[in-house]
mmCIF file of C-alpha atoms in Angstrom:
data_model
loop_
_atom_site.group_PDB
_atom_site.id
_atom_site.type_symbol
_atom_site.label_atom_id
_atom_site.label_comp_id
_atom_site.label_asym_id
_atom_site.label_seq_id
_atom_site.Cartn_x
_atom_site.Cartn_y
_atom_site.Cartn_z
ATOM 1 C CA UNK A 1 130.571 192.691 37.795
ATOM 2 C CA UNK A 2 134.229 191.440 37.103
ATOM 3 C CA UNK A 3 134.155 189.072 33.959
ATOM 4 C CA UNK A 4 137.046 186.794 36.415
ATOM 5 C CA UNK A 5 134.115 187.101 39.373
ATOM 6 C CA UNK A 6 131.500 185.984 37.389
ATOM 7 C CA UNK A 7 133.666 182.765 36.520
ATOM 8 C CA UNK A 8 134.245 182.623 40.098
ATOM 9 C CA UNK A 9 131.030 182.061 40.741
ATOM 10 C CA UNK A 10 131.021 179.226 38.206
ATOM 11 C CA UNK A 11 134.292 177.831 39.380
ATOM 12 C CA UNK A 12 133.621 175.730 42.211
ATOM 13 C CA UNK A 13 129.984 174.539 41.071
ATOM 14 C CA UNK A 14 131.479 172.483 38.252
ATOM 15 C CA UNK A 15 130.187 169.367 37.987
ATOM 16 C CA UNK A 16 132.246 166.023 39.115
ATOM 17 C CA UNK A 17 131.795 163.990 35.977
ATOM 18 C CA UNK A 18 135.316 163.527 35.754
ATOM 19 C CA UNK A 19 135.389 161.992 39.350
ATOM 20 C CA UNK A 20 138.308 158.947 39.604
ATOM 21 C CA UNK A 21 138.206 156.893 41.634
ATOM 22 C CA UNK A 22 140.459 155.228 44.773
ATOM 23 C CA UNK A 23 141.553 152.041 42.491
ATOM 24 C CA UNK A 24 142.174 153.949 39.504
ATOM 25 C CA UNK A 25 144.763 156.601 41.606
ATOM 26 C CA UNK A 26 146.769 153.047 42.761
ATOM 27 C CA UNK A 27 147.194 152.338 39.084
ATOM 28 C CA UNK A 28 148.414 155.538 38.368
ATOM 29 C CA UNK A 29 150.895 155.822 41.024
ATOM 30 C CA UNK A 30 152.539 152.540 39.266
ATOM 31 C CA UNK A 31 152.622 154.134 35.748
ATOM 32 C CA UNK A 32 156.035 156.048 34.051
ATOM 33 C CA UNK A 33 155.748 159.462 34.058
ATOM 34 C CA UNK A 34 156.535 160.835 30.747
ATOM 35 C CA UNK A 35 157.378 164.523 31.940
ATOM 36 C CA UNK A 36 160.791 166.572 30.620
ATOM 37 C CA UNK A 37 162.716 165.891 33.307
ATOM 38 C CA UNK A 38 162.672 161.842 32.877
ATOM 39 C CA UNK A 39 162.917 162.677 29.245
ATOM 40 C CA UNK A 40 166.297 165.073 30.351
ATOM 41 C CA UNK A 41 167.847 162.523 32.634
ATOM 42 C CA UNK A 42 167.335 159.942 29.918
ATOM 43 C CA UNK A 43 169.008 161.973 27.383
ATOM 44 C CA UNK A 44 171.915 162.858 30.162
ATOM 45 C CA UNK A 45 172.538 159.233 30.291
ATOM 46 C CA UNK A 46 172.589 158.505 26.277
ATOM 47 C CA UNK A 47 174.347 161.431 25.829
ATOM 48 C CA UNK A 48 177.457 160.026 28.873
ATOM 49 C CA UNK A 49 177.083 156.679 27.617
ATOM 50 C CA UNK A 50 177.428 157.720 24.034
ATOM 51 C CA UNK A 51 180.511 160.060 24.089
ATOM 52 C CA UNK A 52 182.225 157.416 26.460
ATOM 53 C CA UNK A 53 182.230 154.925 24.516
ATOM 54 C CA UNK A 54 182.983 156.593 21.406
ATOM 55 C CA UNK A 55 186.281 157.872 23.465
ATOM 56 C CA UNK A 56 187.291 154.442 24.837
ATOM 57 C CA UNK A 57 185.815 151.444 22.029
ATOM 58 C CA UNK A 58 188.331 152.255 19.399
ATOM 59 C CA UNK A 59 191.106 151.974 22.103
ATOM 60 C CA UNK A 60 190.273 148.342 22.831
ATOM 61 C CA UNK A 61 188.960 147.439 19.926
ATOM 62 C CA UNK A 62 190.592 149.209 17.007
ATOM 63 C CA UNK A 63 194.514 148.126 16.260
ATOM 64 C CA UNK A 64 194.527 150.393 13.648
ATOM 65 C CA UNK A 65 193.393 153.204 15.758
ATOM 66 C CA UNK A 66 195.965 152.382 18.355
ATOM 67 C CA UNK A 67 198.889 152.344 15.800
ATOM 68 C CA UNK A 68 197.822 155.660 14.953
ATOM 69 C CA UNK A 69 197.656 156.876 18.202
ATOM 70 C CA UNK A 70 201.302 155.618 18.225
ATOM 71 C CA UNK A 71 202.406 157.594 15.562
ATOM 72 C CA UNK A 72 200.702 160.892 16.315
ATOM 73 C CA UNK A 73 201.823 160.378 20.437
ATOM 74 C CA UNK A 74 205.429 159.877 20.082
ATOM 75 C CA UNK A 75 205.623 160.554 23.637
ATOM 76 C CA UNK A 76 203.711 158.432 26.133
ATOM 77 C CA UNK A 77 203.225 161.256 28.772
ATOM 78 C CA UNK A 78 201.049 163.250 26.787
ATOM 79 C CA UNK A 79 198.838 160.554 26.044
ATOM 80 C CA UNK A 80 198.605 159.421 29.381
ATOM 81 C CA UNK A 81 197.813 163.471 30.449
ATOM 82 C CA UNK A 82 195.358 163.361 27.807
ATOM 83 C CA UNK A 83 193.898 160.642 28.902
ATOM 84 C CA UNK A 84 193.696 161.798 32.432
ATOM 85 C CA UNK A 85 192.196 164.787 31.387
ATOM 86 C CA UNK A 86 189.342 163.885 29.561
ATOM 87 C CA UNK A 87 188.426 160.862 32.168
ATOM 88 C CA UNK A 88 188.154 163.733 34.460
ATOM 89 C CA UNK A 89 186.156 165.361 32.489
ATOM 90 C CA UNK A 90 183.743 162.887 32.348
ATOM 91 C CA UNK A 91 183.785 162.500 36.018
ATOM 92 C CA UNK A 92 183.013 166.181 36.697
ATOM 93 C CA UNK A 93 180.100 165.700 33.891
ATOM 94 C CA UNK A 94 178.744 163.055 35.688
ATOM 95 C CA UNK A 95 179.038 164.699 39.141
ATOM 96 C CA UNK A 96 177.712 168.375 37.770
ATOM 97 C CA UNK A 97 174.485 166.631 35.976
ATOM 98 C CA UNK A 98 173.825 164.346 39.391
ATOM 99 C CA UNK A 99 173.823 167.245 41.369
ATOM 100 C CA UNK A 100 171.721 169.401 39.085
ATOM 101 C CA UNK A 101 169.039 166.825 38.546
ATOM 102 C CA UNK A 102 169.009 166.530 42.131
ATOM 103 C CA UNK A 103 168.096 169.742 42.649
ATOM 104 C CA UNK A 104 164.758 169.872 40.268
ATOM 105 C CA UNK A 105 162.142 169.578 42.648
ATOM 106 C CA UNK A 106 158.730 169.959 41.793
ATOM 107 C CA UNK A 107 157.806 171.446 44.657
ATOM 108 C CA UNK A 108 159.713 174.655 44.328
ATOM 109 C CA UNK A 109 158.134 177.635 43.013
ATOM 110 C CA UNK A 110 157.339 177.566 39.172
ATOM 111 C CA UNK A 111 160.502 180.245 38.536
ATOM 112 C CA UNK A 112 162.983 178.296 39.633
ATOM 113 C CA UNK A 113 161.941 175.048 38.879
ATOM 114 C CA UNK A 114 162.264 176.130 35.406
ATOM 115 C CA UNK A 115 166.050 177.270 36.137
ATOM 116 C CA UNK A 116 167.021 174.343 37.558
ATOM 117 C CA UNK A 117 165.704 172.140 35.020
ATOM 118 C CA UNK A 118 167.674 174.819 32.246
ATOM 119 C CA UNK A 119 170.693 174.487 34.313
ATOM 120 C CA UNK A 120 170.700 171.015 33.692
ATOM 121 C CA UNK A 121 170.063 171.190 30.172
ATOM 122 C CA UNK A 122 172.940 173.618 30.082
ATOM 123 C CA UNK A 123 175.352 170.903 31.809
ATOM 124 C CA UNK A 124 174.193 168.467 29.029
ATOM 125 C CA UNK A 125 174.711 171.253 26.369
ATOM 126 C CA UNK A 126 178.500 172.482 27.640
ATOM 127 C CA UNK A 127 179.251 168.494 27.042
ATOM 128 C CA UNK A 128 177.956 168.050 23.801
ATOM 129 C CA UNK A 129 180.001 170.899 23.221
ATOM 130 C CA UNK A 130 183.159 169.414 24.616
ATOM 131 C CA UNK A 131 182.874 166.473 22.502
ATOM 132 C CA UNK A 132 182.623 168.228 19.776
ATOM 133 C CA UNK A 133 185.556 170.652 19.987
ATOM 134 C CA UNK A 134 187.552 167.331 20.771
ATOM 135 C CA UNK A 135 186.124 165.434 17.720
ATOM 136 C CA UNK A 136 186.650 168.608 15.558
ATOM 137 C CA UNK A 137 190.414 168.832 17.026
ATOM 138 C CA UNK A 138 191.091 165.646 16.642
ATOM 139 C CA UNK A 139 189.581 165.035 13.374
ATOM 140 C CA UNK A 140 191.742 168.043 12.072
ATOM 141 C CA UNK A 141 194.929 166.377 13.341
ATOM 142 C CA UNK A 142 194.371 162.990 12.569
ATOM 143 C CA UNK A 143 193.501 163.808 8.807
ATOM 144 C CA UNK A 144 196.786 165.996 8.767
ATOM 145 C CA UNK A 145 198.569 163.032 10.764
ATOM 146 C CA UNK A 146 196.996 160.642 8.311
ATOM 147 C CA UNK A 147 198.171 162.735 5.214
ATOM 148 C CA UNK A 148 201.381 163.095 6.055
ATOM 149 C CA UNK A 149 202.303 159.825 7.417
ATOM 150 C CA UNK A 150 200.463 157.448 4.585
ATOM 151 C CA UNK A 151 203.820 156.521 1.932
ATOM 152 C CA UNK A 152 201.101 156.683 -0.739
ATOM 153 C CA UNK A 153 199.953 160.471 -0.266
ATOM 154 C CA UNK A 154 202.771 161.914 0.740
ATOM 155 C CA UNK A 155 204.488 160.881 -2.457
ATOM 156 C CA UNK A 156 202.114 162.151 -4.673
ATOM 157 C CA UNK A 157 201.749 165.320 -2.760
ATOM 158 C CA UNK A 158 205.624 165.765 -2.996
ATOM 159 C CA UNK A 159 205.368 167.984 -6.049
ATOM 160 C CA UNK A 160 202.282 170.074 -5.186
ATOM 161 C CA UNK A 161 202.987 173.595 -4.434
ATOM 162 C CA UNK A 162 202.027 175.460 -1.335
ATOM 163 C CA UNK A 163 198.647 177.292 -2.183
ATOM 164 C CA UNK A 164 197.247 173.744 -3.047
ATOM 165 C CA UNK A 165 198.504 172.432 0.041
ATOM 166 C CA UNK A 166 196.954 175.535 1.730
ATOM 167 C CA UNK A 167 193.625 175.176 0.047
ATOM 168 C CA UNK A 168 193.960 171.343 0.808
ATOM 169 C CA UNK A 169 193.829 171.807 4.593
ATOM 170 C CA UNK A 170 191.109 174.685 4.305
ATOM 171 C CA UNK A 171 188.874 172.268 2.593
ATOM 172 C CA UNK A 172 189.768 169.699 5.346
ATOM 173 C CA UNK A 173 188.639 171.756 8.373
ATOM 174 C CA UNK A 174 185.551 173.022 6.619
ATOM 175 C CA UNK A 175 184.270 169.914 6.085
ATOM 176 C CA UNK A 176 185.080 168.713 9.806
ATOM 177 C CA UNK A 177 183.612 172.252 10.460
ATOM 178 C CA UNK A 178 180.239 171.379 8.492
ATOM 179 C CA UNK A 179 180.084 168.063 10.362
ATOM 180 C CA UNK A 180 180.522 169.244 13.563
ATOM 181 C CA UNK A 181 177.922 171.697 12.801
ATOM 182 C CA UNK A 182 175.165 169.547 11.470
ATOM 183 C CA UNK A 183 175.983 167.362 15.007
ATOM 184 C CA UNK A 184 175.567 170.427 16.818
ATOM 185 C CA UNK A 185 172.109 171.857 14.710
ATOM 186 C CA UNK A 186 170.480 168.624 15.405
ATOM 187 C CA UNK A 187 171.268 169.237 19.128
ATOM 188 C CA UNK A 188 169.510 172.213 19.306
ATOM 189 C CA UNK A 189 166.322 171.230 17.363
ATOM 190 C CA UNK A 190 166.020 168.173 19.455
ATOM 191 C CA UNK A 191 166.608 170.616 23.366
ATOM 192 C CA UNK A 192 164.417 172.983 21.414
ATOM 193 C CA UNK A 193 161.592 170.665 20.782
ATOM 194 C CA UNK A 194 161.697 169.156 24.094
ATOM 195 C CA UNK A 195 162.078 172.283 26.060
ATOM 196 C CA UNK A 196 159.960 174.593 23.718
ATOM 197 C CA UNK A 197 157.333 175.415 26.032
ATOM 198 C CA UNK A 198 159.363 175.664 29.206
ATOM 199 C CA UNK A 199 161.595 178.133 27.898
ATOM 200 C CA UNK A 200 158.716 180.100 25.829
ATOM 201 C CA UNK A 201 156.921 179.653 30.054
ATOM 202 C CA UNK A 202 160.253 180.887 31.679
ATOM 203 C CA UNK A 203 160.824 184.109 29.053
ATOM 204 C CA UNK A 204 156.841 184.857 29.953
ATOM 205 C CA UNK A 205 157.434 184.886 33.881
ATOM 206 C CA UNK A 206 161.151 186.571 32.978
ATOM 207 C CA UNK A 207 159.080 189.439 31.234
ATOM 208 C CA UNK A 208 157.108 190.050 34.177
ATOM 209 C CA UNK A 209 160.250 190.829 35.999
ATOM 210 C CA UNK A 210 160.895 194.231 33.956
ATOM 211 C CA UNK B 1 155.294 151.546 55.404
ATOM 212 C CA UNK B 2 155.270 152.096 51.673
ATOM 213 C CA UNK B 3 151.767 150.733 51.497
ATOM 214 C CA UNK B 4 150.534 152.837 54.731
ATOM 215 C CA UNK B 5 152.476 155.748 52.523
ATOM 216 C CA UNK B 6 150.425 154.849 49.339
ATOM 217 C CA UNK B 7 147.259 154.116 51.156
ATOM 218 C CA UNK B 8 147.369 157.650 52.844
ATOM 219 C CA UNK B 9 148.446 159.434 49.578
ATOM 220 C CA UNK B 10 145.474 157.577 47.715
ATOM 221 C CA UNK B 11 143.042 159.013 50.340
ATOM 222 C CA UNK B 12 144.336 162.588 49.945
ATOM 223 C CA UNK B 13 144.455 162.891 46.125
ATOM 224 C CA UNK B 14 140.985 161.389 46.149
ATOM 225 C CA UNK B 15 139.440 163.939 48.350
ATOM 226 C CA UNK B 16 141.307 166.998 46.846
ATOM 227 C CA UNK B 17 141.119 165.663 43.105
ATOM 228 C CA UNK B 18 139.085 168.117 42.184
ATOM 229 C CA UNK B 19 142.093 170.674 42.608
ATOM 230 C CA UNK B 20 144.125 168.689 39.788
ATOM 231 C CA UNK B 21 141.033 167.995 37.562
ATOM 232 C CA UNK B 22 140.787 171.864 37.530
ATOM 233 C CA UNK B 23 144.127 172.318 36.545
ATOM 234 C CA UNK B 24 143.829 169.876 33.593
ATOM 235 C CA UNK B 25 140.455 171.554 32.594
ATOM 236 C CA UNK B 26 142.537 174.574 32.088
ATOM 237 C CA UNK B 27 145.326 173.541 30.225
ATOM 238 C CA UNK B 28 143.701 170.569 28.173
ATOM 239 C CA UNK B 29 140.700 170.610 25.666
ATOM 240 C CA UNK B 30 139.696 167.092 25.408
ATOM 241 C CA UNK B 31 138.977 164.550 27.355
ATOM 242 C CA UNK B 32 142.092 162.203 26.909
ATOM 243 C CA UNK B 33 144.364 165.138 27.166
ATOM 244 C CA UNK B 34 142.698 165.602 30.227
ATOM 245 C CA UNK B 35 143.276 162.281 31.406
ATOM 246 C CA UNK B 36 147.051 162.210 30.466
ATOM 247 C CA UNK B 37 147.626 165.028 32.436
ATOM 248 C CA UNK B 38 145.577 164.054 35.280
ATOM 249 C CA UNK B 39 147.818 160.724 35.521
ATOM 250 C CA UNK B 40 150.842 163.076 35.177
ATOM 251 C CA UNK B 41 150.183 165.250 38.124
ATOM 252 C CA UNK B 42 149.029 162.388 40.051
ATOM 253 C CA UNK B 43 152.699 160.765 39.461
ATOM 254 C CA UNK B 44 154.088 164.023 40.079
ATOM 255 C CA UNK B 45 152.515 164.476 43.245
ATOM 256 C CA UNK B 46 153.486 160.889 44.511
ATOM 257 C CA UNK B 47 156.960 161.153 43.997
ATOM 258 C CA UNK B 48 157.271 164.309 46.161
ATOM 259 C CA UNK B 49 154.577 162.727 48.172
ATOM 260 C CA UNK B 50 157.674 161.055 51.165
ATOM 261 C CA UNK B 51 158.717 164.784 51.392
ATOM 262 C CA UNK B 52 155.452 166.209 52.120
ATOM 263 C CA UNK B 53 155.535 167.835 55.518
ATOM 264 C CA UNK B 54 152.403 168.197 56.994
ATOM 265 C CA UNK B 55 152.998 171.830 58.201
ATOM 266 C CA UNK B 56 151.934 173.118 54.922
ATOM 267 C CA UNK B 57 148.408 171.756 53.818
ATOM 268 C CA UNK B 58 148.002 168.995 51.449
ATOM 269 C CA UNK B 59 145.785 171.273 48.946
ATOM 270 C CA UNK B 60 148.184 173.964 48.978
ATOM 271 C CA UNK B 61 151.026 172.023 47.842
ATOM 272 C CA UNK B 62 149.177 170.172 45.201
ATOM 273 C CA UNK B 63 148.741 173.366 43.595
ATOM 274 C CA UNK B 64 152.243 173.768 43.321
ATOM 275 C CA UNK B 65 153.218 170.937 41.732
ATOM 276 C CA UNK B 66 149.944 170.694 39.917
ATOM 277 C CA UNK B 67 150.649 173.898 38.430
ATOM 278 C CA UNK B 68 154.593 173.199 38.060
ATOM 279 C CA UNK B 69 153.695 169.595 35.727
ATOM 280 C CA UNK B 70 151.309 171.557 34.047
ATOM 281 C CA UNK B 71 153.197 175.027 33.068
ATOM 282 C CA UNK B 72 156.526 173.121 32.804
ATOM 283 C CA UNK B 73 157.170 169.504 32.978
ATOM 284 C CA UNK B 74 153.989 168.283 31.571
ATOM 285 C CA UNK B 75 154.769 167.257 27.292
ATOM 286 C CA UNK B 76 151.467 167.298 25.475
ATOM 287 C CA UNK B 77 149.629 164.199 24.994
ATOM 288 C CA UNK B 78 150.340 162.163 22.073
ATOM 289 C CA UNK B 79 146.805 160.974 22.059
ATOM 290 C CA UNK B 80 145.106 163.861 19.860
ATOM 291 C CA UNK B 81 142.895 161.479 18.034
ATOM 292 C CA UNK B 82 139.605 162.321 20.294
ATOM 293 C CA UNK B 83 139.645 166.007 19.723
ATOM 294 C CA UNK B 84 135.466 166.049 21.255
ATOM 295 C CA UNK B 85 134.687 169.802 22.687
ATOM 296 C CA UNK B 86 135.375 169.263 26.370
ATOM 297 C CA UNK B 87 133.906 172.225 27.195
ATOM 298 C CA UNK B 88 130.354 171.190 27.302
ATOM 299 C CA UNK B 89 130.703 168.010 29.104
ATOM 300 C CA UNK B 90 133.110 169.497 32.133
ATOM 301 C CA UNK B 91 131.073 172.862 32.653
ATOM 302 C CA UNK B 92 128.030 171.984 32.280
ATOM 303 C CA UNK B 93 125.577 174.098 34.826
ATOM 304 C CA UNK B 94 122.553 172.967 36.751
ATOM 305 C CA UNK B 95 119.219 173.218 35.464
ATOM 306 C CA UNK B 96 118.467 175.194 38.642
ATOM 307 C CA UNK B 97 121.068 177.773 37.958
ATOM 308 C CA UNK B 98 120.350 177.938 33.960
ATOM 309 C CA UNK B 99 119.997 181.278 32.743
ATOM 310 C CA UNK B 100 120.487 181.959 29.049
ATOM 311 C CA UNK B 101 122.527 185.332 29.245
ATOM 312 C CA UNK B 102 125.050 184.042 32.320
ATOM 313 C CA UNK B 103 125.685 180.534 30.496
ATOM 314 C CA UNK B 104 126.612 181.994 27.203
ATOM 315 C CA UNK B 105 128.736 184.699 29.309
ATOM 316 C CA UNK B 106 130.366 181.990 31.154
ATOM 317 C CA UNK B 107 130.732 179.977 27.683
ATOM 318 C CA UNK B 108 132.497 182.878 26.199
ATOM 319 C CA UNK B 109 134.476 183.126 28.994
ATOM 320 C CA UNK B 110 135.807 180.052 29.714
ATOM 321 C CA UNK B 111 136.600 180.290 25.940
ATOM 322 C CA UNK B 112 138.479 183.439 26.140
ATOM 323 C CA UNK B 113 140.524 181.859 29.542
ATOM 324 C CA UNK B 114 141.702 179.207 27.416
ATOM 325 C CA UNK B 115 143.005 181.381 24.739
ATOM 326 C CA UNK B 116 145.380 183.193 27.603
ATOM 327 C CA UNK B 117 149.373 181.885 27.716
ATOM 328 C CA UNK B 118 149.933 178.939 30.378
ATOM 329 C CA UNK B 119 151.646 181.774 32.846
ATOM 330 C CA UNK B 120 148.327 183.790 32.416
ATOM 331 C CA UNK B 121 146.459 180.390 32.892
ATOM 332 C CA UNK B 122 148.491 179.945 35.976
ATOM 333 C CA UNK B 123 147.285 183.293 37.541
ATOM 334 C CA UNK B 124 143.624 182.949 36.635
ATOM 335 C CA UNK B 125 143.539 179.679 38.571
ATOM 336 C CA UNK B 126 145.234 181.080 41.611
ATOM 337 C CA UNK B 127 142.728 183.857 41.652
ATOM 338 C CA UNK B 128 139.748 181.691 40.820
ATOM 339 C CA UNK B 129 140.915 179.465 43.752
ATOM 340 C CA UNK B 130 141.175 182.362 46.314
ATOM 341 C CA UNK B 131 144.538 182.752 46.436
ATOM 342 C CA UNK B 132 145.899 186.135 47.846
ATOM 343 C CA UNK B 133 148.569 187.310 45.739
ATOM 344 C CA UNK B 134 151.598 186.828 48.519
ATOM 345 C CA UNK B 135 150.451 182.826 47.584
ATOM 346 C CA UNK B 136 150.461 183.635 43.911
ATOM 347 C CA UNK B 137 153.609 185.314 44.009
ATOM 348 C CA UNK B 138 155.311 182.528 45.797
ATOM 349 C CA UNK B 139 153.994 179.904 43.740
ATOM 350 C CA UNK B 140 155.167 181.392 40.406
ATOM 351 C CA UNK B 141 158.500 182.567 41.494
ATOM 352 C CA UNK B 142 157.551 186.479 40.722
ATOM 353 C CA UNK B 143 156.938 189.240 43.203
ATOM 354 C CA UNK B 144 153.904 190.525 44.501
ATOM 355 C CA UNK B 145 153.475 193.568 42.858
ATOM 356 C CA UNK B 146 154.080 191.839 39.248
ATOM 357 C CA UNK B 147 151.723 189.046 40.019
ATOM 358 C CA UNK B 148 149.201 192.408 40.833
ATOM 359 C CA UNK B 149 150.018 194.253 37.788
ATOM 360 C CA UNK B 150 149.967 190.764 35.344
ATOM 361 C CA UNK B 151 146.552 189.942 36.869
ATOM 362 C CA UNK B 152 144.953 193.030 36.223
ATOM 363 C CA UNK B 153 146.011 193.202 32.402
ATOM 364 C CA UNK B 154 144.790 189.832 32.394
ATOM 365 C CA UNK B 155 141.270 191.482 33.426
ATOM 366 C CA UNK B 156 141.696 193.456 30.965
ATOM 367 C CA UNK B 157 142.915 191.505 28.339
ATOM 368 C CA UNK B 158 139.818 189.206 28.708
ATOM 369 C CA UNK B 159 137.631 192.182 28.723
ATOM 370 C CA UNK B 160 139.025 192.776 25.531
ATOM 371 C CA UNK B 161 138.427 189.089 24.218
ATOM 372 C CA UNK B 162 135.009 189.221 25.419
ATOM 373 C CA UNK B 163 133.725 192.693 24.115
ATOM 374 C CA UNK B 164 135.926 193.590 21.080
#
């Protein structure tokens, strides 16, 4: 006989030790479920919440910040566009990762389940991304900005030659490089923890598909 | 209506628990484990409870989303402390049915089940619950013939496990 027919046999005569009752489902139904997708919409939100308001406190709250922006944005029109543009960027974020974690549902097949709860994670992931490219951008300018517009550098830098100046900036974006990339590193070991068995689930049912 | 809703789910789950408790005895091996994803599934199950349509039947679509918390939403329990062999206490057969060689075959083989992947797990559970593989096929997302093919190497792989 089948080794799977034997357990068949087996299958449905298992005993009901494990019975729960009618009282103990009701307390259930009133607990927090603790699955990936609460865990994914929770991160969504820090992660909104978090790049927001590092984009907009220093604006209110940082004079400094705002003289700088001054300096750098001689003309208004480009801050404004700037501004415009990453608002709406945040907007679309918003509206892309409502829409996506709408569209988990538990009750769809196991396949795509899986994709839409990637898809999401993807949405969260292209963000991160954006931030960073803007922190590394601006970062890179406001160091240069800050170099060249500080009375105190500038004259001591007067007499260096080119290659130092050169070598200067290299060193600059590197290290806005390495910091950017430890951000983003951390990113992926924390999505890679959390999603670890979904994804090593999803490349199991992919590999059926060849 | 909520309560009428709860009351109504509450009667459901409790007469077609067994369904989830199987699930959890496949992919858990201890008893709170067990538990945590029992309460999991149940939550699950309740929140796509108000978009349950009765055309498709209530034990049918708890193995969907049984399945679904299990294989993907489901993170493992952080209570690991009570690691006690569940084996013994949730198959346990009736003295009337004891017979030395079948137990320690079935022993071995619910062993060797839980050393398959949670996909393969997935399959096995389908099959041991009667499922014909157009219902396997659309439960998993994959297409008939793969859900064929993947079931029989699981046959074999367990053959494997169980004679090497």
């Amino acid at each position: 006989m089948d080794e799977l027919d034997l357990l068949k046999k087996d299958w449905n005569k298992t005993s009901n030790s494990t019975k729960i009752s009618a009282k103990e489902i009701y307390a259930m139904l009133h607990k927090k479920s603790s699955s990936i997708v609460k865990t994914l919409f929770y991160i969504s939100i820090a992660e909104l919440v978090f790049w927001t308001l590092l984009n907009v406190l220093p604006f209110f709250f940082s004079k400094t910040f705002n003289e700088q922006l001054d300096l750098v944005y001689t003309n208004k029109t480009v801050l404004v566009l700037i501004n415009i543009f990453s608002y709406s960027v945040i907007l679309l974020f918003v509206y892309l990762l409502f829409k996506s974690h709408k569209a988990i549902s538990v009750t769809d097949n196991a396949k795509k389940l899986m994709e839409s709860i990637i898809k999401t994670r993807k949405i969260i992931k292209y963000y991160v991304l954006y931030n960073l490219i803007v922190v590394f951008v601006s970062m890179v300018i406001g160091i240069y900005f800050g170099v060249n517009q500080t009375p105190e550098i500038t004259e001591k830098l007067e007499n260096a030659d080119d290659n130092f100046m050169l070598i200067m900036y290299a060193i600059e974006v590197a290290f806005v490089a390495a910091l950017v990339l430890c951000f983003w590193l951390f990113y992926k070991l924390l999505y890679g923890l959390l999603l670890k068995r979904l994804n090593r689930n999803y490349k199991e049912l992919k590999k059926l598909e060849v | 209506m909520n309560k009428e809703l709860e009351h109504s789910f509450v009667e459901l789950l409790e007469k077609h628990q067994n369904i989830v408790h199987k699930v959890c005895r496949l992919y858990t091996n201890n008893y709170d484990a067990h538990n945590d994803l029992f309460q999991e599934i149940t939550i699950q199950l309740w929140k796509a409870y108000p978009k349950f349509r009765g055309d498709a039947k209530f034990s049918t679509w708890m193995y969907r989303v049984g399945l679904n918390t299990a294989i993907t939403l489901y993170r493992k329990s952080k209570r690991t402390i009570n690691t006690q062999d569940f084996e013994g206490v949730a198959f346990k057969i009736k003295a009337e049915d004891y017979d030395d060689t079948e137990e320690q075959q079935l022993k071995v083989l619910y062993k060797a089940v839980h050393q398959l992947n949670d996909i393969e797990k997935a399959l096995v559970f389908l099959y041991l619950e009667d499922k014909d593989y157009r219902e396997i096929s659309e439960t998993l997302g994959i297409s008939e013939v793969n859900a064929r093919v993947k079931m029989n190497r699981i046959k074999t792989k367990l053959k494997t496990i169980l004679n090497p």
